[in-house]
Amino acid sequence: MAGAFKTPGVYINEKNAFPNSVVEVATAVPAFIGYTKFADNKGTSLSNKPWRITSMSEFQNYFGGAPDDQFEILEKSADDAVSNFKSAGKEYVVKRKGGKSDTQRFYLFRSMQLFFQNGGGPCYIVSIGSYTDEGIKKSELQLGVDLLLKEQEPTMVVIPDAVALEEGDCIAVQQYSLKHCGTQKNRFAILDVHNGYKDRKDPPEDVIVTFRGDLGTNYLNYAAAYYPWLNTSIIATTDLDFSSFSDLSQLKSLLLAEAGGDNAPDDLKSILNQVGDATRDPNAKTYLSDDELHKILFSVSPTYANILLAIKQKLNLLPPAAAMAGVYTMVDNNRGVWKAPANVSLASVISPAVNITHDEQEDLNVTTAGKSINAIRSFIGEGTLVWGARTLDGNSLDWRYINVRRTMIMLEESLRLATKAYVFEPNVSGTWVTIKSMASNFLTSIWKRGGLAGASPEDAFSVHVGLGETMTSEDILEGILRVTILVALSRPAEFIEITFQQQMQKS
C-alpha cells in the first residue's frame, strides 16, 4: 500500500475485523421419488427432473392428482382370511382390479398428503413415470435416486412406491438409497418395512426378520425404518363414489339383489339404471347427476355404504415414511435438528396397522443384529405416537440416534460450504486463525441454542488447526490445510430410570 502513496493527502485503509460467518444449511428438505399423473410445467416436461415445491397445491399443479384406483367385488373364497361385508346372506371381499394385491398401487400422491398434514414444507419431487405406464419398476426408482446426485439441497430420501414392488426388488431399491446417502454423506434415508401392515406372527414369515436379514449391513447409520404401517384418515368416504368400481354391472346386480331383486322398488330400479349410463338424457325429468346418484345410493343402501367403507380402509392404509419426513420437518423447525423426532403424535392417523405392546417393542428397539426398527404405537388418551429415535445402526455408540447423525450432517455441510471461501488462500497462520474463529463462532451459536452438550462452549466443542497441531510441514508443502473439530452432541434420554427407596419416618 505504501507504494501507492504518491500524492500528499489522507488515505483510508479498511480491514476486516471479523471472519466470514457460517450459514447453517437446511436440514429438512426431503426428496420424494415415485409415479405421478403427469409431470409438466406449462408445457415443459418435469419427468426425471427433481423439482422443488412447497405445498400440496403446487404438487397438484405440476404433477396432477390421485391415481384412479379400481376395485371389484368377489364372493369370499377359502383363501380370503376375512370378508369385507355381507349382503343377502353371502360374504364378499373387495379387491383391486385384476386380482392385484391391495398394496400393489401408487403411493406417492397419498403420501404427499400425509407429509404435508404432519408438518411438511419445502421438498423435491422426482417423477419417474405416470400412472399409465406398465407399473412400478425397480430400475426406474433407482434412476430417480441417481437424479439426486447433482442436487445439493435435499437432506432426506423417501421412496413410498418401493413397497409396491416384490419384496426382493423393494429391498434392492432401499439398499440403493442407502448407498446413495452413505456416499453423499449429506442426506438421510427413511425406509418403510415391506408388508409392514402385517403382524409379525402372520404367515408366511416375520416381516421384521425378513427386512433385517435382506437389508445388509452397509451405510446403516444413514437411515431409519419405521413399523407398522398406518391407518390414516387421508381419504374420506365422501371422496369415493361408484367410479371406484371396475364393473358397475356387478355392483348394480348386488344392490338390486339386496333390495329384493325383481321385487325391488321401481324408484331404486330407475336409479340403478342411470348408474354408469353415459347415454342418459340430461333434460329428462328423471335425470340425476352422478353426484346425486351416489348420495341417494349411499343413504338408502347399507351394502353400498359398506363397500365404500371397505375401499376407504384399503386406500387409507399407507406406509409411514412420508409422515415421518413431515415429523422431521416439524421438529427441526420448532426445536432444531438436534431434537430426537420421537414422542410426537401423528396427524391424520387413526391408528397403527398393528398394535405393539411394551414387550413386543423390545426386539424392535434393541437386537443383536443392531438393526433397530422404530415403533409407532397407540397410547390411551394420547393418540398415535412415534416411539423410537434410532438409526438402523442401533448398536453403534456413535451413530445410534437419528438426531446425532442428522446434526452431524448439518454441522459438516455448513462448515464445508463456509470453508470453500478459503480454498487457494495462503496456508499460513492468518488463514488458520480466521478459519478457527469462523468455526468457533458457528459452534458457539449452535451450543447456545441447545444443539451441543456442555456447561460452557469449552465443554461443548473445540477447534484445532495449525502447524504442529493438525499439520506437518509436509502437509503445508502439499497444499493441505487440516482442521480438527471435536463436538459433544446431545443424545436423547431414551431410558429414564426412577429409583424409589423407603426412609425412616421423622418426628
Short mmCIF file of C-alpha atoms in Angstrom, two decimals, residues 107-354:
data_model
loop_
_atom_site.label_atom_id
_atom_site.label_comp_id
_atom_site.label_asym_id
_atom_site.label_seq_id
_atom_site.Cartn_x
_atom_site.Cartn_y
_atom_site.Cartn_z
CA TYR A 107 -48.41 -44.41 -3.05
CA LEU A 108 -46.73 -41.09 -3.82
CA PHE A 109 -49.81 -38.83 -4.05
CA ARG A 110 -51.41 -40.01 -0.78
CA SER A 111 -48.00 -40.00 0.91
CA MET A 112 -47.52 -36.38 -0.06
CA GLN A 113 -50.86 -35.53 1.55
CA LEU A 114 -49.69 -37.31 4.71
CA PHE A 115 -46.35 -35.46 4.58
CA PHE A 116 -47.94 -32.01 4.49
CA GLN A 117 -50.53 -32.96 7.13
CA ASN A 118 -47.69 -33.77 9.54
CA GLY A 119 -45.77 -30.52 9.19
CA GLY A 120 -44.05 -30.94 5.85
CA GLY A 121 -42.62 -27.96 3.97
CA PRO A 122 -40.28 -27.44 1.02
CA CYS A 123 -39.38 -30.68 -0.73
CA TYR A 124 -38.28 -32.13 -4.05
CA ILE A 125 -40.38 -34.39 -6.27
CA VAL A 126 -38.74 -36.78 -8.72
CA SER A 127 -41.42 -38.09 -11.09
CA ILE A 128 -40.04 -41.18 -12.83
CA GLY A 129 -43.24 -42.22 -14.61
CA SER A 130 -47.00 -41.86 -14.83
CA TYR A 131 -49.97 -43.98 -13.76
CA THR A 132 -50.47 -45.08 -17.37
CA ASP A 133 -47.08 -46.80 -17.55
CA GLU A 134 -46.65 -50.54 -17.24
CA GLY A 135 -46.37 -50.40 -13.49
CA ILE A 136 -43.78 -49.72 -10.83
CA LYS A 137 -40.26 -50.78 -11.77
CA LYS A 138 -37.17 -51.19 -9.64
CA SER A 139 -34.87 -49.73 -12.31
CA GLU A 140 -36.93 -46.55 -12.61
CA LEU A 141 -36.95 -45.95 -8.85
CA GLN A 142 -33.17 -46.44 -8.77
CA LEU A 143 -32.85 -43.96 -11.64
CA GLY A 144 -34.79 -41.48 -9.51
CA VAL A 145 -32.16 -41.87 -6.77
CA ASP A 146 -29.36 -41.20 -9.27
CA LEU A 147 -31.10 -38.00 -10.40
CA LEU A 148 -30.48 -36.55 -6.93
CA LEU A 149 -26.69 -36.75 -7.28
CA LYS A 150 -26.46 -33.23 -8.68
CA GLU A 151 -28.88 -31.69 -6.19
CA GLN A 152 -27.30 -30.19 -3.07
CA GLU A 153 -30.36 -29.09 -1.10
CA PRO A 154 -32.23 -32.39 -0.36
CA THR A 155 -31.40 -33.82 3.05
CA MET A 156 -33.75 -36.82 3.12
CA VAL A 157 -34.69 -39.53 0.62
CA VAL A 158 -38.16 -41.12 0.70
CA ILE A 159 -39.46 -43.66 -1.84
CA PRO A 160 -43.09 -44.52 -0.94
CA ASP A 161 -43.72 -46.53 -4.13
CA ALA A 162 -40.93 -49.01 -3.29
CA VAL A 163 -43.22 -51.06 -1.05
CA ALA A 164 -45.47 -51.81 -4.05
CA LEU A 165 -42.67 -53.90 -5.57
CA GLU A 166 -41.96 -57.52 -4.83
CA GLU A 167 -40.04 -57.95 -1.60
CA GLY A 168 -36.65 -58.56 -3.20
CA ASP A 169 -36.96 -55.58 -5.53
CA CYS A 170 -38.12 -53.35 -2.67
CA ILE A 171 -35.03 -54.25 -0.63
CA ALA A 172 -32.82 -53.61 -3.67
CA VAL A 173 -34.25 -50.09 -4.07
CA GLN A 174 -33.79 -49.42 -0.35
CA GLN A 175 -30.18 -50.64 -0.46
CA TYR A 176 -29.61 -48.34 -3.43
CA SER A 177 -30.92 -45.34 -1.49
CA LEU A 178 -28.76 -46.33 1.50
CA LYS A 179 -25.68 -46.39 -0.71
CA HIS A 180 -26.64 -43.01 -2.17
CA CYS A 181 -26.95 -41.42 1.29
CA GLY A 182 -23.81 -43.11 2.61
CA THR A 183 -21.63 -41.96 -0.28
CA GLN A 184 -23.10 -38.45 -0.50
CA LYS A 185 -22.84 -38.09 3.31
CA ASN A 186 -25.27 -35.17 3.37
CA ARG A 187 -28.67 -36.86 3.43
CA PHE A 188 -30.67 -39.43 5.36
CA ALA A 189 -32.99 -42.19 4.11
CA ILE A 190 -36.34 -43.00 5.71
CA LEU A 191 -37.40 -46.57 4.95
CA ASP A 192 -40.67 -48.46 5.11
CA VAL A 193 -40.87 -52.14 6.06
CA HIS A 194 -42.21 -54.20 3.16
CA ASN A 195 -45.59 -55.69 4.14
CA GLY A 196 -45.33 -53.64 7.32
CA TYR A 197 -49.12 -53.72 7.75
CA LYS A 198 -48.85 -57.37 8.83
CA ASP A 199 -48.43 -58.61 12.38
CA ARG A 200 -45.06 -60.25 13.00
CA LYS A 201 -46.88 -63.51 13.76
CA ASP A 202 -48.72 -63.57 10.43
CA PRO A 203 -47.64 -66.22 7.91
CA PRO A 204 -45.59 -66.94 5.96
CA GLU A 205 -42.75 -65.25 7.88
CA ASP A 206 -41.90 -62.45 10.28
CA VAL A 207 -41.74 -59.24 8.22
CA ILE A 208 -39.16 -57.67 10.57
CA VAL A 209 -36.84 -60.69 10.47
CA THR A 210 -37.09 -60.71 6.67
CA PHE A 211 -36.39 -56.98 6.45
CA ARG A 212 -33.36 -57.20 8.71
CA GLY A 213 -31.99 -60.29 7.02
CA ASP A 214 -32.21 -58.94 3.49
CA LEU A 215 -31.14 -55.32 4.02
CA GLY A 216 -27.43 -55.99 4.56
CA THR A 217 -25.01 -54.04 6.76
CA ASN A 218 -23.77 -51.16 4.61
CA TYR A 219 -24.44 -47.48 5.44
CA LEU A 220 -26.94 -48.32 8.19
CA ASN A 221 -26.24 -45.12 10.14
CA TYR A 222 -27.64 -43.05 7.27
CA ALA A 223 -31.17 -44.45 7.52
CA ALA A 224 -34.04 -45.21 9.87
CA ALA A 225 -37.01 -47.57 9.45
CA TYR A 226 -40.48 -47.47 11.00
CA TYR A 227 -43.06 -50.18 11.76
CA PRO A 228 -46.00 -50.71 11.39
CA TRP A 229 -47.93 -49.01 8.58
CA LEU A 230 -50.67 -46.53 9.39
CA ASN A 231 -54.44 -46.48 9.19
CA THR A 232 -54.94 -42.88 8.10
CA SER A 233 -57.87 -40.54 7.52
CA ILE A 234 -56.44 -39.01 4.34
CA ILE A 235 -59.33 -40.28 2.24
CA ALA A 236 -62.89 -39.62 3.44
CA THR A 237 -65.95 -41.62 2.42
CA THR A 238 -67.21 -38.51 0.61
CA ASP A 239 -64.15 -38.71 -1.67
CA LEU A 240 -65.40 -42.01 -3.13
CA ASP A 241 -68.28 -42.93 -5.42
CA PHE A 242 -69.20 -45.64 -7.91
CA SER A 243 -66.37 -44.55 -10.22
CA SER A 244 -64.09 -46.63 -7.97
CA PHE A 245 -65.63 -49.86 -9.32
CA SER A 246 -64.20 -51.60 -12.37
CA ASP A 247 -67.51 -53.36 -13.13
CA LEU A 248 -70.63 -51.29 -12.45
CA SER A 249 -72.96 -54.05 -13.65
CA GLN A 250 -71.64 -56.25 -10.86
CA LEU A 251 -72.31 -53.52 -8.30
CA LYS A 252 -75.81 -52.84 -9.64
CA SER A 253 -76.72 -56.53 -9.55
CA LEU A 254 -75.58 -56.77 -5.94
CA LEU A 255 -77.55 -53.69 -4.86
CA LEU A 256 -80.62 -54.88 -6.74
CA ALA A 257 -80.43 -58.28 -5.03
CA GLU A 258 -80.14 -56.56 -1.67
CA ALA A 259 -83.39 -54.65 -2.37
CA GLY A 260 -85.32 -57.78 -3.36
CA GLY A 261 -84.33 -58.42 -6.96
CA ASP A 262 -87.37 -58.22 -9.24
CA ASN A 263 -89.43 -57.08 -6.27
CA ALA A 264 -87.22 -54.06 -5.64
CA PRO A 265 -88.93 -50.62 -5.66
CA ASP A 266 -89.28 -49.07 -9.10
CA ASP A 267 -87.59 -45.89 -7.91
CA LEU A 268 -84.47 -47.86 -6.97
CA LYS A 269 -84.51 -49.68 -10.30
CA SER A 270 -84.68 -46.34 -12.10
CA ILE A 271 -81.73 -45.03 -10.09
CA LEU A 272 -79.64 -48.15 -10.75
CA ASN A 273 -80.42 -47.98 -14.47
CA GLN A 274 -78.91 -44.50 -14.59
CA VAL A 275 -75.70 -45.52 -12.80
CA GLY A 276 -72.93 -45.68 -15.39
CA ASP A 277 -75.28 -44.85 -18.29
CA ALA A 278 -73.44 -42.25 -20.35
CA THR A 279 -76.32 -42.02 -22.87
CA ARG A 280 -79.00 -40.82 -20.44
CA ASP A 281 -80.74 -37.56 -21.35
CA PRO A 282 -79.86 -34.61 -19.04
CA ASN A 283 -83.16 -32.99 -19.97
CA ALA A 284 -85.28 -35.94 -18.83
CA LYS A 285 -87.43 -35.45 -15.73
CA THR A 286 -85.92 -38.50 -14.08
CA TYR A 287 -82.33 -37.43 -14.82
CA LEU A 288 -79.93 -37.40 -11.86
CA SER A 289 -76.28 -36.38 -11.91
CA ASP A 290 -73.58 -38.85 -10.88
CA ASP A 291 -73.15 -36.99 -7.60
CA GLU A 292 -76.88 -37.19 -6.88
CA LEU A 293 -76.98 -40.90 -7.75
CA HIS A 294 -74.08 -41.57 -5.40
CA LYS A 295 -75.66 -39.67 -2.50
CA ILE A 296 -79.01 -41.47 -2.91
CA LEU A 297 -77.40 -44.91 -3.07
CA PHE A 298 -75.22 -44.12 -0.06
CA SER A 299 -78.27 -43.12 2.02
CA VAL A 300 -80.62 -45.97 1.01
CA SER A 301 -78.25 -48.92 0.57
CA PRO A 302 -76.27 -50.25 3.56
CA THR A 303 -74.37 -52.56 1.21
CA TYR A 304 -73.19 -49.65 -0.96
CA ALA A 305 -72.05 -47.76 2.14
CA ASN A 306 -70.21 -50.86 3.46
CA ILE A 307 -68.45 -51.39 0.14
CA LEU A 308 -67.22 -47.79 0.05
CA LEU A 309 -66.10 -48.11 3.67
CA ALA A 310 -64.04 -51.19 2.77
CA ILE A 311 -62.45 -49.34 -0.16
CA LYS A 312 -61.70 -46.33 2.04
CA GLN A 313 -59.95 -48.52 4.63
CA LYS A 314 -57.80 -50.14 1.95
CA LEU A 315 -56.80 -46.82 0.38
CA ASN A 316 -56.09 -45.24 3.77
CA LEU A 317 -53.53 -47.92 4.67
CA LEU A 318 -50.24 -46.13 3.99
CA PRO A 319 -46.54 -46.70 4.75
CA PRO A 320 -45.21 -44.31 7.43
CA ALA A 321 -42.03 -42.88 5.85
CA ALA A 322 -43.73 -39.80 4.34
CA ALA A 323 -45.44 -38.99 7.65
CA MET A 324 -42.06 -39.27 9.39
CA ALA A 325 -40.49 -36.89 6.86
CA GLY A 326 -43.18 -34.41 7.90
CA VAL A 327 -42.41 -35.03 11.58
CA TYR A 328 -38.68 -34.48 10.96
CA THR A 329 -39.52 -31.17 9.28
CA MET A 330 -41.82 -30.04 12.08
CA VAL A 331 -39.36 -30.97 14.85
CA ASP A 332 -36.44 -29.35 13.02
CA ASN A 333 -38.38 -26.11 12.58
CA ASN A 334 -39.74 -25.99 16.15
CA ARG A 335 -36.86 -27.41 18.21
CA GLY A 336 -33.87 -27.98 15.96
CA VAL A 337 -32.32 -30.92 14.16
CA TRP A 338 -30.67 -31.99 17.43
CA LYS A 339 -34.08 -32.85 18.97
CA ALA A 340 -34.97 -36.53 18.53
CA PRO A 341 -38.03 -36.88 16.25
CA ALA A 342 -39.90 -39.07 18.73
CA ASN A 343 -42.68 -38.86 21.34
CA VAL A 344 -44.57 -36.86 18.71
CA SER A 345 -48.15 -37.55 17.68
CA LEU A 346 -49.06 -38.20 14.06
CA ALA A 347 -51.76 -36.15 12.35
CA SER A 348 -54.42 -37.69 10.06
CA VAL A 349 -53.63 -41.09 11.56
CA ILE A 350 -56.37 -43.17 13.19
CA SER A 351 -54.17 -46.00 14.47
CA PRO A 352 -51.15 -48.14 13.66
CA ALA A 353 -52.00 -51.11 11.44
CA VAL A 354 -50.61 -53.37 14.19
#
